[in-house]
Amino acid sequence: HYRALLVAHNSLSLSKEEFRWVENADFVQHARNSESSKQAEEAEENQILTLEMIKCELITSRGRLLCSELSQDHSPSVLFFHKSPIEVFELLAKKGKYKLVTDLAEALPVDRQNEKDMLLDIVSRELARHCVSPVGQGIDSLDAVMSGSGSVAATSQFLGAPQDQSQPWGLLKDFLKRFDDRTCNYRLRLIVTDTLLTERRNICVPQWLLDSFKNDLIERKSFQGYADLLHILLKHELISDASGIAIEMLQTWKILLTDPRERQKSGAMCIPYNMLDALASKLETQHDHGLLEAKAGLEQAIQHHFASMRQESLMLTRKM
C-alpha cells in the first residue's frame, strides 16, 4: 500500500500541473478503511484524487508503518484499521518523532484545518514535555522540517535555572517561529507555556518565550500577548510573577506606543483590565508577606495608569 502511494505520488510529481490527478484508486481504500463513516462517505463522493491528497495519504501510511515498528502496545492491524491518523501521529509525537507529524500538518488542505490544528497542538505539548524530560530521552532531529536549530541563550523571570541550552529548546523555538502565527491565533505559545508550567512549576521559562507574548504590543499593537501571559501565570498561581508582568505592562505601554494616534487604535486601547482585576483579587486573598510589596506596586501602577489616561483624554478634548 505504501509503495503504491509512493509510486503514484512520484509519478504525478513528474507530470504537468494540469495532469496531477487520478481517478479514485483502489490503493487508497486501505487507508480509508480506518476513517470514520462520515469521512469515508465524503471520500467516495470525491472520485478525483489530486497530488496533494495522495501526499497526505502517503505521509499517513508512512506514519502508520513507523508507529507499528515503534509501538509495543498496539499491533499493526490496530494501527492501520482501528486508529485514526490523529491517534497514530500522537503516538509518534510521544516517541519524539516530530518530523512526520509536522509534515502531515503542512500537507493537509484547508478543508482539514481542524486536523492540522490538532497535530500542531500535539507537537507543542510533546516538544515542551521533551524540554523538561530527564536527560537521555530520544528526540528526532527536525532539520528536514525546521529551518536552523541550535542553542538559545536565555534569562528568566521565573524560578529555576536556565534550561534552554539543549537541542529540544532550540527545536521548540524554531517550531513556534514557523507555525505559531496569526492563522492559529498564536495559541501554540500558550500551549507550550502551560505545558512547561504544568510539568515543572518552578521552571525557568526562557526569555525568548516571554518576549513572544510581550512583543505583540510592539509588532501588532495589541495587548493580547500580555493578556495570555497573565492568564497562564494566574492559572498556575504564580502571583508574584504575574504582578511583575502587569506592572511592566502598565509602565511601558505608552513608551512602546509613542505615537498618540497608535494609542487611540482599538487594539491598543484593549488593555486587559479583566486580568488586572483577577490579579488584584488573587492578591487580596494572599497572606504571604512577600506579596505585600507586589500588591502595593500593582496598586500604584494602576493609579498612575488611570491618572495618565485622564490627563491624555483631557489634552485630546482640548484639541478638539
mmCIF file of C-alpha atoms in Angstrom:
data_model
loop_
_atom_site.group_PDB
_atom_site.id
_atom_site.type_symbol
_atom_site.label_atom_id
_atom_site.label_comp_id
_atom_site.label_asym_id
_atom_site.label_seq_id
_atom_site.Cartn_x
_atom_site.Cartn_y
_atom_site.Cartn_z
ATOM 1 C CA HIS A 1 0.000 0.000 0.000
ATOM 2 C CA TYR A 2 2.736 2.461 0.962
ATOM 3 C CA ARG A 3 4.728 1.607 -2.156
ATOM 4 C CA ALA A 4 1.675 2.078 -4.368
ATOM 5 C CA LEU A 5 1.107 5.525 -2.855
ATOM 6 C CA LEU A 6 4.788 6.370 -3.297
ATOM 7 C CA VAL A 7 4.731 5.369 -6.973
ATOM 8 C CA ALA A 8 1.551 7.384 -7.572
ATOM 9 C CA HIS A 9 2.969 10.417 -5.769
ATOM 10 C CA ASN A 10 6.284 10.360 -7.627
ATOM 11 C CA SER A 11 4.606 9.786 -10.980
ATOM 12 C CA LEU A 12 2.190 12.697 -10.541
ATOM 13 C CA SER A 13 5.016 14.919 -9.305
ATOM 14 C CA LEU A 14 6.702 14.488 -12.699
ATOM 15 C CA SER A 15 3.531 15.318 -14.611
ATOM 16 C CA LYS A 16 2.376 18.729 -15.749
ATOM 17 C CA GLU A 17 0.314 20.564 -13.184
ATOM 18 C CA GLU A 18 -2.983 20.138 -15.073
ATOM 19 C CA PHE A 19 -2.469 16.353 -15.113
ATOM 20 C CA ARG A 20 -1.594 15.886 -11.448
ATOM 21 C CA TRP A 21 -4.678 13.863 -10.545
ATOM 22 C CA VAL A 22 -6.069 10.359 -10.888
ATOM 23 C CA GLU A 23 -9.472 8.802 -10.584
ATOM 24 C CA ASN A 24 -10.293 7.260 -7.221
ATOM 25 C CA ALA A 25 -7.907 4.328 -6.997
ATOM 26 C CA ASP A 26 -8.051 1.048 -5.091
ATOM 27 C CA PHE A 27 -4.785 1.697 -3.268
ATOM 28 C CA VAL A 28 -6.321 4.481 -1.155
ATOM 29 C CA GLN A 29 -9.169 2.297 0.049
ATOM 30 C CA HIS A 30 -6.784 0.692 2.551
ATOM 31 C CA ALA A 31 -6.297 3.995 4.326
ATOM 32 C CA ARG A 32 -9.952 4.910 4.206
ATOM 33 C CA ASN A 33 -10.999 1.728 5.961
ATOM 34 C CA SER A 34 -9.656 3.321 9.143
ATOM 35 C CA GLU A 35 -11.543 6.584 8.687
ATOM 36 C CA SER A 36 -14.888 7.432 10.221
ATOM 37 C CA SER A 37 -18.015 6.579 8.252
ATOM 38 C CA LYS A 38 -18.617 10.261 7.508
ATOM 39 C CA GLN A 39 -15.101 10.694 6.120
ATOM 40 C CA ALA A 40 -15.486 7.515 4.081
ATOM 41 C CA GLU A 41 -18.749 8.752 2.545
ATOM 42 C CA GLU A 42 -17.157 12.074 1.651
ATOM 43 C CA ALA A 43 -14.195 10.237 0.135
ATOM 44 C CA GLU A 44 -16.425 8.099 -2.055
ATOM 45 C CA GLU A 45 -18.251 11.172 -3.330
ATOM 46 C CA ASN A 46 -14.925 12.629 -4.399
ATOM 47 C CA GLN A 47 -13.788 10.402 -7.275
ATOM 48 C CA ILE A 48 -10.758 12.542 -8.162
ATOM 49 C CA LEU A 49 -7.502 12.291 -6.220
ATOM 50 C CA THR A 50 -5.084 15.181 -6.539
ATOM 51 C CA LEU A 51 -1.356 15.107 -5.872
ATOM 52 C CA GLU A 52 -1.950 16.900 -2.559
ATOM 53 C CA MET A 53 -4.476 14.272 -1.448
ATOM 54 C CA ILE A 54 -2.131 11.432 -2.334
ATOM 55 C CA LYS A 55 0.686 13.165 -0.461
ATOM 56 C CA CYS A 56 -1.473 13.236 2.694
ATOM 57 C CA GLU A 57 -2.280 9.532 2.255
ATOM 58 C CA LEU A 58 1.414 8.771 1.696
ATOM 59 C CA ILE A 59 2.535 10.562 4.872
ATOM 60 C CA THR A 60 -0.265 8.934 6.849
ATOM 61 C CA SER A 61 0.727 5.475 5.616
ATOM 62 C CA ARG A 62 4.372 6.162 6.406
ATOM 63 C CA GLY A 63 3.359 7.228 9.900
ATOM 64 C CA ARG A 64 1.392 4.040 10.462
ATOM 65 C CA LEU A 65 4.357 1.949 9.333
ATOM 66 C CA LEU A 66 6.769 3.779 11.626
ATOM 67 C CA CYS A 67 4.338 3.585 14.538
ATOM 68 C CA SER A 68 3.916 -0.158 14.066
ATOM 69 C CA GLU A 69 7.705 -0.524 14.309
ATOM 70 C CA LEU A 70 7.978 1.600 17.456
ATOM 71 C CA SER A 71 4.858 0.645 19.379
ATOM 72 C CA GLN A 72 4.827 -2.440 21.550
ATOM 73 C CA ASP A 73 1.325 -1.757 22.854
ATOM 74 C CA HIS A 74 -0.552 -1.827 19.540
ATOM 75 C CA SER A 75 -0.484 -4.402 16.776
ATOM 76 C CA PRO A 76 -0.097 -3.278 13.130
ATOM 77 C CA SER A 77 -3.707 -4.257 12.397
ATOM 78 C CA VAL A 78 -4.927 -1.934 15.170
ATOM 79 C CA LEU A 79 -2.752 0.931 13.952
ATOM 80 C CA PHE A 80 -3.827 0.511 10.321
ATOM 81 C CA PHE A 81 -7.536 -0.242 10.738
ATOM 82 C CA HIS A 82 -8.704 0.982 14.147
ATOM 83 C CA LYS A 83 -6.665 4.100 14.917
ATOM 84 C CA SER A 84 -7.360 7.466 13.323
ATOM 85 C CA PRO A 85 -4.452 9.414 11.800
ATOM 86 C CA ILE A 86 -4.554 11.835 14.740
ATOM 87 C CA GLU A 87 -4.233 8.975 17.247
ATOM 88 C CA VAL A 88 -1.359 7.402 15.304
ATOM 89 C CA PHE A 89 0.557 10.652 14.951
ATOM 90 C CA GLU A 90 0.032 11.486 18.600
ATOM 91 C CA LEU A 91 1.758 8.191 19.427
ATOM 92 C CA LEU A 92 4.610 9.197 17.126
ATOM 93 C CA ALA A 93 4.914 12.595 18.796
ATOM 94 C CA LYS A 94 5.125 10.952 22.206
ATOM 95 C CA LYS A 95 8.067 8.953 20.834
ATOM 96 C CA GLY A 96 9.779 12.175 19.766
ATOM 97 C CA LYS A 97 9.119 11.591 16.051
ATOM 98 C CA TYR A 98 8.012 15.100 15.126
ATOM 99 C CA LYS A 99 9.102 15.197 11.515
ATOM 100 C CA LEU A 100 6.199 13.178 10.118
ATOM 101 C CA VAL A 101 3.706 14.986 12.338
ATOM 102 C CA THR A 102 4.726 18.401 11.067
ATOM 103 C CA ASP A 103 4.989 17.044 7.515
ATOM 104 C CA LEU A 104 1.368 15.922 7.656
ATOM 105 C CA ALA A 105 0.233 19.190 9.245
ATOM 106 C CA GLU A 106 1.802 21.131 6.386
ATOM 107 C CA ALA A 107 0.380 18.803 3.733
ATOM 108 C CA LEU A 108 -3.237 18.910 4.935
ATOM 109 C CA PRO A 109 -5.548 21.063 2.780
ATOM 110 C CA VAL A 110 -7.576 23.988 4.067
ATOM 111 C CA ASP A 111 -10.741 21.910 4.470
ATOM 112 C CA ARG A 112 -8.892 19.765 7.040
ATOM 113 C CA GLN A 113 -7.784 22.716 9.159
ATOM 114 C CA ASN A 114 -9.164 21.132 12.349
ATOM 115 C CA GLU A 115 -6.867 18.135 11.917
ATOM 116 C CA LYS A 116 -3.912 20.432 11.258
ATOM 117 C CA ASP A 117 -4.695 22.366 14.437
ATOM 118 C CA MET A 118 -4.828 19.155 16.464
ATOM 119 C CA LEU A 119 -1.487 17.961 15.094
ATOM 120 C CA LEU A 120 0.230 21.264 15.865
ATOM 121 C CA ASP A 121 -1.250 21.287 19.377
ATOM 122 C CA ILE A 122 0.114 17.777 19.923
ATOM 123 C CA VAL A 123 3.618 18.771 18.781
ATOM 124 C CA SER A 124 3.508 21.867 21.005
ATOM 125 C CA ARG A 125 2.709 19.802 24.092
ATOM 126 C CA GLU A 126 5.127 16.962 23.402
ATOM 127 C CA LEU A 127 8.042 19.214 22.441
ATOM 128 C CA ALA A 128 7.521 21.219 25.641
ATOM 129 C CA ARG A 129 7.499 17.977 27.643
ATOM 130 C CA HIS A 130 10.720 16.871 25.969
ATOM 131 C CA CYS A 131 12.359 20.134 27.040
ATOM 132 C CA VAL A 132 11.836 19.261 30.711
ATOM 133 C CA SER A 133 12.159 15.486 30.396
ATOM 134 C CA PRO A 134 15.099 13.649 32.014
ATOM 135 C CA VAL A 135 18.325 13.669 30.027
ATOM 136 C CA GLY A 136 18.623 10.683 27.749
ATOM 137 C CA GLN A 137 15.162 10.566 26.229
ATOM 138 C CA GLY A 138 15.420 10.479 22.456
ATOM 139 C CA ILE A 139 14.147 13.171 20.150
ATOM 140 C CA ASP A 140 14.094 13.259 16.369
ATOM 141 C CA SER A 141 16.032 15.922 14.542
ATOM 142 C CA LEU A 142 13.703 18.350 12.834
ATOM 143 C CA ASP A 143 16.291 19.679 10.405
ATOM 144 C CA ALA A 144 14.204 18.461 7.478
ATOM 145 C CA VAL A 145 11.200 20.351 8.819
ATOM 146 C CA MET A 146 12.647 23.317 10.674
ATOM 147 C CA SER A 147 14.995 25.959 9.382
ATOM 148 C CA GLY A 148 18.019 26.116 11.640
ATOM 149 C CA SER A 149 18.193 24.833 15.178
ATOM 150 C CA GLY A 150 20.671 25.260 17.957
ATOM 151 C CA SER A 151 21.236 26.612 21.397
ATOM 152 C CA VAL A 152 19.433 29.642 22.600
ATOM 153 C CA ALA A 153 20.677 31.753 25.447
ATOM 154 C CA ALA A 154 18.033 32.781 27.935
ATOM 155 C CA THR A 155 17.241 34.521 31.130
ATOM 156 C CA SER A 156 14.003 34.211 33.008
ATOM 157 C CA GLN A 157 11.776 35.949 35.456
ATOM 158 C CA PHE A 158 10.513 32.660 36.865
ATOM 159 C CA LEU A 159 12.092 30.387 39.451
ATOM 160 C CA GLY A 160 14.660 27.786 38.470
ATOM 161 C CA ALA A 161 17.829 27.697 36.406
ATOM 162 C CA PRO A 162 18.115 28.422 32.661
ATOM 163 C CA GLN A 163 17.475 25.229 30.721
ATOM 164 C CA ASP A 164 17.241 26.151 27.054
ATOM 165 C CA GLN A 165 20.797 25.295 26.039
ATOM 166 C CA SER A 166 19.884 21.814 24.780
ATOM 167 C CA GLN A 167 18.589 20.659 21.420
ATOM 168 C CA PRO A 168 14.875 20.394 22.362
ATOM 169 C CA TRP A 169 14.744 24.066 23.383
ATOM 170 C CA GLY A 170 16.207 25.148 20.055
ATOM 171 C CA LEU A 171 13.750 22.932 18.194
ATOM 172 C CA LEU A 172 10.865 24.315 20.240
ATOM 173 C CA LYS A 173 11.856 27.885 19.423
ATOM 174 C CA ASP A 174 12.103 27.094 15.695
ATOM 175 C CA PHE A 175 8.786 25.242 15.757
ATOM 176 C CA LEU A 176 6.962 28.229 17.286
ATOM 177 C CA LYS A 177 8.654 30.628 14.884
ATOM 178 C CA ARG A 178 7.419 28.571 11.958
ATOM 179 C CA PHE A 179 3.902 27.587 12.983
ATOM 180 C CA ASP A 180 2.691 29.969 15.720
ATOM 181 C CA ASP A 181 1.208 32.793 13.691
ATOM 182 C CA ARG A 182 -1.974 34.733 13.082
ATOM 183 C CA THR A 183 -3.654 31.760 11.342
ATOM 184 C CA CYS A 184 -3.667 29.809 14.622
ATOM 185 C CA ASN A 185 -4.273 32.934 16.726
ATOM 186 C CA TYR A 186 -0.864 32.492 18.394
ATOM 187 C CA ARG A 187 -2.260 29.729 20.597
ATOM 188 C CA LEU A 188 0.783 27.411 20.326
ATOM 189 C CA ARG A 189 2.937 29.567 22.625
ATOM 190 C CA LEU A 190 0.108 29.383 25.154
ATOM 191 C CA ILE A 191 0.033 25.584 24.953
ATOM 192 C CA VAL A 192 3.816 25.429 25.304
ATOM 193 C CA THR A 193 3.951 27.736 28.346
ATOM 194 C CA ASP A 194 1.031 25.988 30.023
ATOM 195 C CA THR A 195 2.649 22.581 29.454
ATOM 196 C CA LEU A 196 6.027 23.732 30.787
ATOM 197 C CA LEU A 197 4.494 25.095 33.984
ATOM 198 C CA THR A 198 2.278 22.021 34.377
ATOM 199 C CA GLU A 199 5.212 19.644 34.053
ATOM 200 C CA ARG A 200 7.545 21.689 36.241
ATOM 201 C CA ARG A 201 6.045 24.634 38.114
ATOM 202 C CA ASN A 202 9.392 26.140 39.159
ATOM 203 C CA ILE A 203 10.860 26.015 35.653
ATOM 204 C CA CYS A 204 12.811 28.925 34.249
ATOM 205 C CA VAL A 205 10.739 29.934 31.215
ATOM 206 C CA PRO A 206 13.132 31.209 28.515
ATOM 207 C CA GLN A 207 13.191 34.934 27.886
ATOM 208 C CA TRP A 208 12.523 34.447 24.173
ATOM 209 C CA LEU A 209 9.243 32.729 25.037
ATOM 210 C CA LEU A 210 8.227 35.540 27.388
ATOM 211 C CA ASP A 211 9.180 38.095 24.758
ATOM 212 C CA SER A 212 6.968 36.382 22.181
ATOM 213 C CA PHE A 213 3.999 37.439 24.331
ATOM 214 C CA LYS A 214 5.267 40.924 25.118
ATOM 215 C CA ASN A 215 6.224 41.753 21.540
ATOM 216 C CA ASP A 216 2.572 41.718 20.484
ATOM 217 C CA LEU A 217 2.359 45.273 21.772
ATOM 218 C CA ILE A 218 5.191 46.424 19.501
ATOM 219 C CA GLU A 219 4.612 44.269 16.437
ATOM 220 C CA ARG A 220 0.803 44.074 16.355
ATOM 221 C CA LYS A 221 -0.201 46.983 18.596
ATOM 222 C CA SER A 222 -2.162 44.525 20.714
ATOM 223 C CA PHE A 223 -2.329 43.594 24.393
ATOM 224 C CA GLN A 224 -3.364 40.033 23.581
ATOM 225 C CA GLY A 225 0.088 38.643 24.360
ATOM 226 C CA TYR A 226 0.181 40.271 27.786
ATOM 227 C CA ALA A 227 -3.379 39.086 28.476
ATOM 228 C CA ASP A 228 -2.483 35.490 27.529
ATOM 229 C CA LEU A 229 0.671 35.537 29.646
ATOM 230 C CA LEU A 230 -1.173 36.888 32.690
ATOM 231 C CA HIS A 231 -3.876 34.248 32.219
ATOM 232 C CA ILE A 232 -1.305 31.427 32.250
ATOM 233 C CA LEU A 233 0.542 32.803 35.286
ATOM 234 C CA LEU A 234 -2.688 33.196 37.259
ATOM 235 C CA LYS A 235 -3.802 29.714 36.256
ATOM 236 C CA HIS A 236 -0.634 28.306 37.819
ATOM 237 C CA GLU A 237 -0.863 30.563 40.889
ATOM 238 C CA LEU A 238 2.355 32.405 40.036
ATOM 239 C CA ILE A 239 1.032 35.592 41.625
ATOM 240 C CA SER A 240 4.336 37.375 42.167
ATOM 241 C CA ASP A 241 5.434 36.822 38.559
ATOM 242 C CA ALA A 242 2.030 37.908 37.253
ATOM 243 C CA SER A 243 2.298 41.105 39.321
ATOM 244 C CA GLY A 244 5.696 41.867 37.818
ATOM 245 C CA ILE A 245 4.375 41.350 34.284
ATOM 246 C CA ALA A 246 1.297 43.518 34.950
ATOM 247 C CA ILE A 247 3.369 46.367 36.428
ATOM 248 C CA GLU A 248 5.783 46.196 33.492
ATOM 249 C CA MET A 249 2.873 46.356 31.049
ATOM 250 C CA LEU A 250 1.288 49.393 32.708
ATOM 251 C CA GLN A 251 4.591 51.238 32.996
ATOM 252 C CA THR A 252 5.871 50.644 29.473
ATOM 253 C CA TRP A 253 2.918 50.552 27.107
ATOM 254 C CA LYS A 254 2.959 54.313 26.445
ATOM 255 C CA ILE A 255 6.702 54.179 25.918
ATOM 256 C CA LEU A 256 6.292 51.392 23.357
ATOM 257 C CA LEU A 257 3.374 53.141 21.658
ATOM 258 C CA THR A 258 4.979 56.576 21.461
ATOM 259 C CA ASP A 259 2.619 57.886 18.791
ATOM 260 C CA PRO A 260 -0.642 59.089 20.444
ATOM 261 C CA ARG A 261 -2.503 58.072 17.289
ATOM 262 C CA GLU A 262 -1.343 54.480 17.794
ATOM 263 C CA ARG A 263 -2.634 54.578 21.364
ATOM 264 C CA GLN A 264 -6.092 55.545 20.138
ATOM 265 C CA LYS A 265 -6.460 52.452 17.965
ATOM 266 C CA SER A 266 -8.973 49.896 19.214
ATOM 267 C CA GLY A 267 -6.435 47.094 19.734
ATOM 268 C CA ALA A 268 -4.044 49.317 21.666
ATOM 269 C CA MET A 269 -6.830 50.503 23.955
ATOM 270 C CA CYS A 270 -7.922 46.949 24.828
ATOM 271 C CA ILE A 271 -5.853 46.831 27.991
ATOM 272 C CA PRO A 272 -6.664 43.537 29.789
ATOM 273 C CA TYR A 273 -8.415 45.101 32.762
ATOM 274 C CA ASN A 274 -10.184 41.797 33.433
ATOM 275 C CA MET A 275 -6.797 40.159 34.023
ATOM 276 C CA LEU A 276 -5.737 43.058 36.261
ATOM 277 C CA ASP A 277 -8.961 42.640 38.281
ATOM 278 C CA ALA A 278 -8.358 38.897 38.588
ATOM 279 C CA LEU A 279 -4.784 39.535 39.733
ATOM 280 C CA ALA A 280 -5.890 42.121 42.273
ATOM 281 C CA SER A 281 -8.459 39.665 43.647
ATOM 282 C CA LYS A 282 -5.763 36.990 43.953
ATOM 283 C CA LEU A 283 -3.510 39.389 45.838
ATOM 284 C CA GLU A 284 -6.324 40.245 48.249
ATOM 285 C CA THR A 285 -6.635 36.614 49.292
ATOM 286 C CA GLN A 286 -2.908 36.052 49.744
ATOM 287 C CA HIS A 287 -1.431 36.051 53.242
ATOM 288 C CA ASP A 288 2.197 35.811 52.186
ATOM 289 C CA HIS A 289 4.106 38.835 53.441
ATOM 290 C CA GLY A 290 6.351 38.611 50.401
ATOM 291 C CA LEU A 291 3.385 39.557 48.189
ATOM 292 C CA LEU A 292 2.606 42.766 50.070
ATOM 293 C CA GLU A 293 5.212 44.625 48.044
ATOM 294 C CA ALA A 294 3.801 43.211 44.817
ATOM 295 C CA LYS A 295 0.297 44.289 45.844
ATOM 296 C CA ALA A 296 1.441 47.809 46.681
ATOM 297 C CA GLY A 297 3.401 48.058 43.432
ATOM 298 C CA LEU A 298 0.413 46.934 41.361
ATOM 299 C CA GLU A 299 -1.950 49.391 43.088
ATOM 300 C CA GLN A 300 0.493 52.231 42.484
ATOM 301 C CA ALA A 301 0.948 51.271 38.832
ATOM 302 C CA ILE A 302 -2.833 51.120 38.275
ATOM 303 C CA GLN A 303 -3.378 54.522 39.914
ATOM 304 C CA HIS A 304 -0.612 56.099 37.852
ATOM 305 C CA HIS A 305 -2.038 54.470 34.714
ATOM 306 C CA PHE A 306 -5.533 55.886 35.217
ATOM 307 C CA ALA A 307 -4.159 59.324 36.088
ATOM 308 C CA SER A 308 -2.126 59.293 32.876
ATOM 309 C CA MET A 309 -5.145 58.187 30.856
ATOM 310 C CA ARG A 310 -7.282 61.000 32.300
ATOM 311 C CA GLN A 311 -4.593 63.542 31.516
ATOM 312 C CA GLU A 312 -4.268 62.369 27.912
ATOM 313 C CA SER A 313 -8.053 62.361 27.449
ATOM 314 C CA LEU A 314 -8.250 65.979 28.672
ATOM 315 C CA MET A 315 -5.499 67.010 26.261
ATOM 316 C CA LEU A 316 -7.285 65.370 23.348
ATOM 317 C CA THR A 317 -10.581 67.004 24.341
ATOM 318 C CA ARG A 318 -8.996 70.459 24.399
ATOM 319 C CA LYS A 319 -7.503 69.927 20.936
ATOM 320 C CA MET A 320 -10.931 69.049 19.588
#
